[in-house]
Short mmCIF file of C-alpha atoms in Angstrom, two decimals:
data_model
loop_
_atom_site.label_atom_id
_atom_site.label_comp_id
_atom_site.label_asym_id
_atom_site.label_seq_id
_atom_site.Cartn_x
_atom_site.Cartn_y
_atom_site.Cartn_z
CA MET A 1360 150.73 26.45 37.93
CA ASP A 1361 153.27 28.91 36.19
CA PRO A 1362 154.99 26.54 33.80
CA GLU A 1363 158.11 28.22 33.79
CA LYS A 1364 158.10 26.64 37.75
CA VAL A 1365 156.89 23.81 37.02
CA PHE A 1366 157.07 22.29 33.60
CA HIS A 1367 160.07 20.26 31.69
CA MET A 1368 160.37 17.05 29.82
CA THR A 1369 161.03 14.03 32.20
CA GLY A 1370 165.03 13.63 32.39
CA GLY A 1371 167.60 11.46 33.35
CA VAL A 1372 168.34 8.49 31.25
CA GLY A 1373 165.28 5.44 32.53
CA VAL A 1374 162.62 3.98 30.96
CA THR A 1375 159.97 7.13 30.86
CA SER A 1376 162.50 9.63 30.59
CA TYR A 1377 162.81 12.45 26.92
CA ALA A 1378 166.38 11.55 26.34
CA ARG A 1379 165.05 8.15 25.52
CA ASN A 1380 161.47 8.50 23.96
CA SER A 1381 162.22 11.41 22.12
CA SER A 1382 163.17 9.37 18.59
CA LEU A 1383 159.79 11.64 17.21
CA GLN A 1384 161.17 14.53 17.37
CA LYS A 1385 164.90 13.43 16.44
CA LYS A 1386 162.88 11.97 13.08
CA ALA A 1387 161.44 15.41 12.66
CA SER A 1388 164.91 17.48 13.15
CA ASP A 1389 166.98 14.93 10.94
CA MET A 1390 164.35 15.86 7.92
CA VAL A 1391 164.83 18.95 7.98
CA ARG A 1392 169.25 19.07 8.95
CA HIS A 1393 169.45 20.12 5.04
CA ILE A 1394 167.44 22.92 5.77
CA THR A 1395 169.71 24.26 9.76
CA THR A 1396 172.92 23.28 7.39
CA ASP A 1397 172.15 25.23 4.87
CA THR A 1398 170.98 28.23 6.17
CA ILE A 1399 174.38 28.74 8.63
CA GLN A 1400 176.64 27.27 5.91
CA GLU A 1401 174.73 30.60 3.95
CA LEU A 1402 175.16 33.37 7.47
CA PHE A 1403 178.66 31.47 7.63
CA ILE A 1404 180.09 32.37 4.31
CA LYS A 1405 178.05 35.75 4.31
CA THR A 1406 179.87 37.14 8.00
CA THR A 1407 182.78 34.88 8.86
CA PRO A 1408 183.20 35.72 12.20
CA LYS A 1409 186.47 34.37 14.25
CA SER A 1410 183.80 33.72 17.07
CA ILE A 1411 180.57 32.84 16.16
CA GLY A 1412 176.84 31.97 18.73
CA VAL A 1413 174.82 29.62 18.13
CA ALA A 1414 171.52 29.57 20.81
CA ASP A 1415 169.39 26.09 20.81
CA LEU A 1416 166.34 27.51 22.83
CA GLY A 1417 163.81 24.69 24.44
CA CYS A 1418 167.38 22.05 24.36
CA SER A 1419 165.75 20.21 26.77
CA SER A 1420 168.06 16.57 28.18
CA GLY A 1421 169.14 13.94 26.22
CA PRO A 1422 170.92 13.38 22.95
CA ASN A 1423 168.82 15.91 20.70
CA THR A 1424 170.33 18.61 21.22
CA LEU A 1425 174.39 17.78 21.51
CA THR A 1426 173.64 16.16 18.24
CA ILE A 1427 172.29 19.34 15.67
CA ILE A 1428 175.07 21.16 17.30
CA LYS A 1429 177.24 18.33 16.04
CA ASP A 1430 176.10 18.80 12.78
CA ILE A 1431 175.85 22.60 12.76
CA VAL A 1432 179.92 22.93 13.92
CA GLU A 1433 180.24 20.22 11.06
CA ALA A 1434 178.76 22.44 8.93
CA VAL A 1435 180.39 25.85 9.80
CA GLU A 1436 184.16 23.75 9.64
CA GLY A 1437 182.66 22.66 5.60
CA SER A 1438 182.37 26.07 4.70
CA SER A 1439 184.54 27.82 6.30
CA HIS A 1440 187.29 25.18 4.40
CA LYS A 1441 185.73 25.40 1.26
CA ILE A 1442 185.84 29.30 0.83
CA LEU A 1443 189.72 28.70 3.01
CA HIS A 1444 188.70 30.69 5.65
CA PRO A 1445 189.81 29.68 9.40
CA PRO A 1446 186.65 27.91 11.24
CA PRO A 1447 185.54 30.77 13.92
CA GLU A 1448 185.24 29.42 17.33
CA PHE A 1449 182.38 28.49 18.85
CA ARG A 1450 179.83 29.95 21.49
CA VAL A 1451 177.07 27.10 22.05
CA TYR A 1452 173.79 28.86 24.59
CA LEU A 1453 172.42 25.40 25.77
CA ASN A 1454 168.40 27.29 26.92
CA ASP A 1455 165.48 25.97 28.86
CA LEU A 1456 163.53 26.47 32.15
CA PRO A 1457 165.18 26.78 35.69
CA THR A 1458 163.72 22.47 36.10
CA ASN A 1459 165.09 21.04 33.07
CA ASP A 1460 167.65 18.18 33.56
CA PHE A 1461 170.65 20.45 32.78
CA ASN A 1462 173.00 17.61 34.23
CA SER A 1463 172.66 15.13 31.34
CA ILE A 1464 173.55 17.67 29.55
CA PHE A 1465 176.91 18.39 31.03
CA LYS A 1466 177.83 14.64 31.85
CA ALA A 1467 177.76 14.16 27.56
CA LEU A 1468 179.70 16.98 27.06
CA PRO A 1469 182.76 14.56 27.59
CA GLU A 1470 181.88 11.89 24.92
CA PHE A 1471 180.83 14.45 22.51
CA TYR A 1472 184.16 16.23 23.20
CA ARG A 1473 185.77 12.85 22.61
CA GLU A 1474 183.80 11.92 19.37
CA LEU A 1475 185.00 15.34 17.65
CA ARG A 1476 188.21 15.01 18.62
CA GLN A 1477 188.40 11.54 17.06
CA GLU A 1478 186.74 12.39 14.09
CA LYS A 1479 189.53 14.71 13.71
CA SER A 1480 192.18 12.21 14.40
CA GLY A 1481 193.55 12.29 10.59
CA GLY A 1482 195.42 16.06 12.18
CA SER A 1483 192.91 18.90 11.20
CA CYS A 1484 192.65 21.14 14.15
CA ILE A 1485 190.06 20.24 16.67
CA PRO A 1486 187.20 23.53 16.99
CA SER A 1487 186.89 25.72 20.28
CA ILE A 1488 183.23 25.17 21.01
CA PHE A 1489 182.85 26.79 24.36
CA ILE A 1490 179.22 25.76 25.41
CA GLY A 1491 177.49 26.21 27.95
CA GLY A 1492 173.44 26.16 29.20
CA TYR A 1493 171.67 29.02 30.05
CA ALA A 1494 168.18 28.96 31.97
CA GLY A 1495 165.54 31.00 31.82
CA SER A 1496 162.04 32.03 28.99
CA PHE A 1497 162.76 32.61 26.25
CA TYR A 1498 160.21 34.42 25.89
CA GLY A 1499 161.91 37.28 26.74
CA ARG A 1500 165.13 38.74 26.98
CA LEU A 1501 167.79 35.34 27.95
CA PHE A 1502 171.10 37.42 25.68
CA PRO A 1503 173.39 39.89 25.34
CA ASN A 1504 172.52 43.11 22.88
CA ASN A 1505 173.92 41.40 18.95
CA CYS A 1506 175.17 37.97 21.14
CA LEU A 1507 173.98 35.97 18.41
CA HIS A 1508 174.36 34.75 15.10
CA PHE A 1509 171.97 31.61 14.64
CA VAL A 1510 169.33 30.50 17.10
CA TYR A 1511 167.94 26.83 15.95
CA SER A 1512 164.61 25.85 18.04
CA SER A 1513 163.19 22.61 18.05
CA TYR A 1514 159.95 21.73 18.91
CA SER A 1515 159.83 24.41 21.36
CA LEU A 1516 157.83 27.28 20.45
CA HIS A 1517 154.61 25.24 20.32
CA TRP A 1518 154.18 25.42 24.36
CA LEU A 1519 152.76 29.21 25.39
CA SER A 1520 153.81 30.68 28.58
CA ARG A 1521 151.03 29.82 30.70
CA VAL A 1522 147.91 29.02 29.71
CA PRO A 1523 145.40 31.75 28.68
CA PRO A 1524 143.94 33.04 31.67
CA ALA A 1525 140.84 33.73 29.82
CA LEU A 1526 140.17 29.94 29.73
CA TYR A 1527 138.86 31.08 33.58
CA ASP A 1528 135.94 32.84 34.78
CA GLU A 1529 135.68 35.03 37.44
CA LYS A 1530 135.26 32.42 40.40
CA GLY A 1531 138.50 30.59 38.70
CA GLY A 1532 136.56 27.77 36.99
CA SER A 1533 136.97 26.47 33.72
CA ILE A 1534 135.27 27.03 29.97
CA ASN A 1535 136.61 24.24 28.66
CA LYS A 1536 135.16 21.78 31.08
CA GLY A 1537 135.67 18.25 30.32
CA HIS A 1538 139.06 19.00 27.94
CA VAL A 1539 142.68 19.71 28.28
CA TYR A 1540 142.48 22.15 25.00
CA ILE A 1541 140.36 22.60 22.15
CA SER A 1542 137.92 20.19 20.96
CA GLU A 1543 134.82 20.42 18.70
CA SER A 1544 132.45 21.27 21.56
CA SER A 1545 134.59 23.78 22.98
CA PRO A 1546 132.42 27.38 23.50
CA PRO A 1547 134.00 29.87 21.37
CA GLN A 1548 136.39 31.58 23.62
CA VAL A 1549 138.60 28.80 23.53
CA SER A 1550 140.25 29.42 20.85
CA GLN A 1551 140.16 32.95 21.23
CA ALA A 1552 142.29 32.39 23.99
CA TYR A 1553 144.88 30.62 22.91
CA TYR A 1554 145.28 31.88 19.30
CA LYS A 1555 145.70 35.52 21.57
CA GLN A 1556 148.52 33.76 24.55
CA PHE A 1557 150.00 32.81 21.09
CA GLN A 1558 150.51 35.84 19.35
CA GLU A 1559 151.24 37.70 23.02
CA ASP A 1560 154.56 35.11 22.89
CA PHE A 1561 155.33 34.94 19.48
CA THR A 1562 155.71 38.25 18.86
CA LEU A 1563 157.85 38.01 22.60
CA PHE A 1564 160.59 35.77 21.25
CA LEU A 1565 160.77 37.75 18.18
CA ARG A 1566 161.01 41.02 19.47
CA SER A 1567 163.37 39.32 22.29
CA ARG A 1568 165.73 37.17 19.53
CA SER A 1569 165.94 40.71 17.51
CA GLU A 1570 167.90 42.12 20.12
CA GLU A 1571 170.29 39.55 20.47
CA LEU A 1572 170.68 38.75 16.58
CA ILE A 1573 173.28 40.48 15.17
CA VAL A 1574 171.35 42.53 11.66
CA GLY A 1575 171.58 39.61 9.33
CA GLY A 1576 171.24 36.37 11.92
CA ARG A 1577 169.37 33.68 11.36
CA MET A 1578 167.01 31.46 12.95
CA VAL A 1579 165.78 27.79 11.69
CA LEU A 1580 162.46 26.69 14.28
CA ILE A 1581 160.32 23.82 14.31
CA PHE A 1582 157.10 23.60 16.05
CA LEU A 1583 154.38 21.69 15.57
CA GLY A 1584 151.11 23.37 13.99
CA ARG A 1585 147.93 22.57 12.58
CA ARG A 1586 146.89 22.91 8.07
CA GLY A 1587 144.49 25.16 7.65
CA PRO A 1588 142.16 28.20 9.72
CA ASP A 1589 139.73 24.95 11.99
CA HIS A 1590 141.75 24.48 15.23
CA VAL A 1591 139.70 20.58 15.74
CA ASP A 1592 141.37 17.84 13.37
CA ARG A 1593 142.52 15.01 13.06
CA GLY A 1594 146.82 16.05 14.39
CA ASN A 1595 147.93 17.13 17.04
CA CYS A 1596 144.63 18.42 17.91
CA PHE A 1597 143.34 15.21 17.98
CA PHE A 1598 146.06 13.97 20.08
CA TRP A 1599 144.82 16.26 22.96
CA GLU A 1600 141.56 15.12 23.51
CA LEU A 1601 142.67 11.05 23.57
CA LEU A 1602 144.85 12.49 26.46
CA SER A 1603 141.03 14.26 27.98
CA GLN A 1604 139.41 10.76 26.37
CA SER A 1605 142.61 8.50 28.76
CA PHE A 1606 141.13 11.23 31.71
CA ALA A 1607 137.80 10.37 31.33
CA GLU A 1608 138.36 6.74 31.52
CA LEU A 1609 140.16 7.36 35.20
CA ILE A 1610 137.27 10.25 35.75
CA ALA A 1611 134.74 6.92 35.35
CA LYS A 1612 137.38 4.83 37.33
CA GLY A 1613 137.05 6.64 40.63
CA GLU A 1614 140.16 7.18 40.26
CA VAL A 1615 140.29 10.66 39.16
CA GLU A 1616 137.58 13.52 40.70
CA GLU A 1617 136.38 15.35 37.47
CA GLU A 1618 137.02 18.52 39.10
CA LYS A 1619 140.77 18.17 39.07
CA LEU A 1620 140.52 17.40 34.87
CA ASP A 1621 138.62 21.14 34.15
CA SER A 1622 140.81 22.88 36.32
CA TYR A 1623 143.77 21.65 34.14
CA ASP A 1624 144.48 23.12 30.03
CA VAL A 1625 147.55 22.56 28.19
CA HIS A 1626 150.20 25.53 27.64
CA PHE A 1627 150.40 24.22 23.79
CA TYR A 1628 149.29 26.01 20.90
CA ALA A 1629 149.24 24.46 16.79
CA PRO A 1630 149.56 27.79 15.49
CA SER A 1631 148.36 27.48 11.35
CA LYS A 1632 150.31 28.85 8.14
CA ASN A 1633 149.23 31.97 8.08
CA GLU A 1634 148.44 32.99 12.00
CA ILE A 1635 152.49 32.71 11.80
CA GLU A 1636 153.59 34.39 8.50
CA ASP A 1637 151.19 37.47 10.06
CA GLU A 1638 153.25 37.59 13.73
CA VAL A 1639 156.37 37.53 11.48
CA ARG A 1640 154.94 40.99 9.32
CA LYS A 1641 152.89 42.73 12.00
CA GLU A 1642 156.11 42.64 14.45
CA GLY A 1643 158.92 43.67 11.51
CA SER A 1644 161.99 42.43 12.92
CA PHE A 1645 162.62 38.94 10.65
CA GLY A 1646 161.95 38.63 7.48
CA LEU A 1647 160.71 35.25 6.08
CA ASP A 1648 162.97 33.50 4.27
CA ARG A 1649 161.13 29.67 4.59
CA LEU A 1650 158.63 28.44 5.90
CA GLU A 1651 157.63 24.64 5.14
CA MET A 1652 154.96 22.24 6.78
CA PHE A 1653 156.39 18.58 6.88
CA GLN A 1654 153.65 15.14 8.28
CA ILE A 1655 156.40 12.16 10.33
CA GLU A 1656 155.35 9.13 8.59
CA SER A 1657 153.35 6.98 10.80
CA ASN A 1658 151.69 3.37 11.28
CA ASN A 1659 149.67 1.20 13.52
CA GLU A 1660 152.32 -1.89 13.00
CA ASP A 1661 153.99 -2.89 16.46
CA GLN A 1662 157.74 -2.27 14.78
CA LYS A 1663 158.58 0.33 17.23
CA ASP A 1664 162.12 -0.94 19.74
CA ASP A 1665 161.35 -0.25 23.24
CA HIS A 1666 165.07 -0.11 23.93
CA ALA A 1667 164.52 -3.71 26.09
CA GLY A 1668 164.54 -5.83 23.14
CA LYS A 1669 161.02 -5.74 23.17
CA ILE A 1670 157.84 -4.84 20.26
CA ILE A 1671 155.18 -2.35 21.13
CA SER A 1672 153.35 -0.62 19.46
CA TYR A 1673 152.77 2.94 17.19
CA GLY A 1674 149.95 3.74 19.78
CA ALA A 1675 152.56 3.10 23.19
CA GLU A 1676 155.13 4.62 20.98
CA VAL A 1677 153.27 7.76 21.34
CA ALA A 1678 151.91 7.61 24.91
CA ARG A 1679 155.94 7.08 25.91
CA THR A 1680 157.00 10.37 24.05
CA VAL A 1681 154.04 12.25 25.18
CA ARG A 1682 154.19 10.91 28.85
CA ALA A 1683 157.54 12.53 29.04
CA ILE A 1684 156.77 15.55 27.77
CA GLN A 1685 153.32 16.19 30.12
CA GLU A 1686 154.70 14.15 33.15
CA SER A 1687 156.00 16.99 35.57
CA MET A 1688 152.49 19.18 35.16
CA ILE A 1689 150.46 15.90 35.58
CA CYS A 1690 152.41 15.08 38.43
CA HIS A 1691 151.67 18.26 39.93
CA HIS A 1692 148.52 18.87 39.39
CA PHE A 1693 147.00 15.42 40.02
CA GLY A 1694 149.64 13.04 41.91
CA GLU A 1695 152.10 10.85 40.25
CA GLY A 1696 149.62 7.64 41.28
CA ILE A 1697 148.09 7.71 38.08
CA LEU A 1698 150.58 8.19 35.19
CA ASP A 1699 150.80 3.98 34.22
CA HIS A 1700 146.87 3.51 34.07
CA LEU A 1701 146.34 7.05 32.07
CA PHE A 1702 149.19 6.35 29.59
CA GLU A 1703 148.39 3.12 29.18
CA HIS A 1704 144.35 4.36 28.39
CA TYR A 1705 147.04 6.45 25.53
CA GLY A 1706 147.86 3.99 24.23
CA ARG A 1707 145.25 2.39 23.68
CA LEU A 1708 143.23 4.53 22.41
CA VAL A 1709 145.99 5.94 20.17
CA ASP A 1710 146.23 2.52 18.57
CA GLU A 1711 142.31 1.74 18.26
CA GLU A 1712 141.67 5.13 16.01
CA MET A 1713 144.77 4.18 13.80
CA GLY A 1714 143.02 1.56 12.84
CA ILE A 1715 140.08 3.55 11.70
CA GLU A 1716 141.61 6.14 10.06
CA LYS A 1717 145.30 8.17 10.78
CA ILE A 1718 146.12 10.56 12.77
CA GLU A 1719 148.48 12.99 11.15
CA PRO A 1720 150.13 15.75 12.67
CA ILE A 1721 152.03 18.30 10.92
CA THR A 1722 155.14 19.87 11.60
CA PHE A 1723 156.52 23.89 10.62
CA VAL A 1724 160.00 24.88 9.60
CA ILE A 1725 160.36 28.44 9.00
CA VAL A 1726 163.58 30.30 8.43
CA LEU A 1727 163.59 33.85 9.62
CA ARG A 1728 166.43 36.34 9.08
CA LYS A 1729 167.57 39.44 11.32
CA LEU A 1730 166.40 43.27 8.95
#
């Protein structure tokens, strides 16, 4: 299964869409907004370009991407006023895989521009913002040489370009039976295969962006990770283990064939701080200006609104978030008939485990500078 042809966040604005189930991702970007805006303000003051190229890699669909673009525009304009320099025009490149719902973003652009005009009603000039969609994998070149000043990517780089091929033997059988990701019972070759794929992908990402960014250009990258060297922890890895358990429940009820699960693995990897630093150093095109680990606080109280006036549990919210991300891949492999039951089980398991002990997924934000 080729993720580039299949993988995408659930489009549209329906109940299970990414647009309506990406609040956890927005919390993360909001928590580090000051890092994003400080970085691009520093870049603008040092370079003062007449035209500034900004790319959002893995933009997906929904309101989050245009919110961060608005923050970036306002940050640069604020800096231009402080140093009495004319604000630049903005060239905004929105990137995701070809299957992404770009139409939802384009449909939201009139409202985006209208809000900017309203905020400038006091007489200030409306900034020139040119926004386009650029379909393709960021594990490779996307843009011309030296056309970008700033790259932003939120909750995308933990997705690998493919499921590591070393997970399968010569006959195509999985060596990680019964699990969709690294688990306590996985043989050592599983974590080794995932780590090797991360190394290849992240190096290619850095090399590609080094060609597209100007010297001194910046990147702010936000993605899921893990605390230390152990691949199995009660964080991002544990959420995948609960999904494996949810599949197991459907197998026990005869709703999913065991062989189907054995041939399904996620193209995901949560790197450690040391692994990130090692790849940046080895690739050599960027200086690491900042690397911080943070965590979105969670609890197991029923307090989340589901856009319909109802209160849902934390587990149900997580289940909707994961479904909006994984639905395309699961439907392709298992069929869409299992989705409701699968994520009902999943949400319940998350709530049960949170009642025993907190699940604590961590996120990294890193700031890179093109050397």
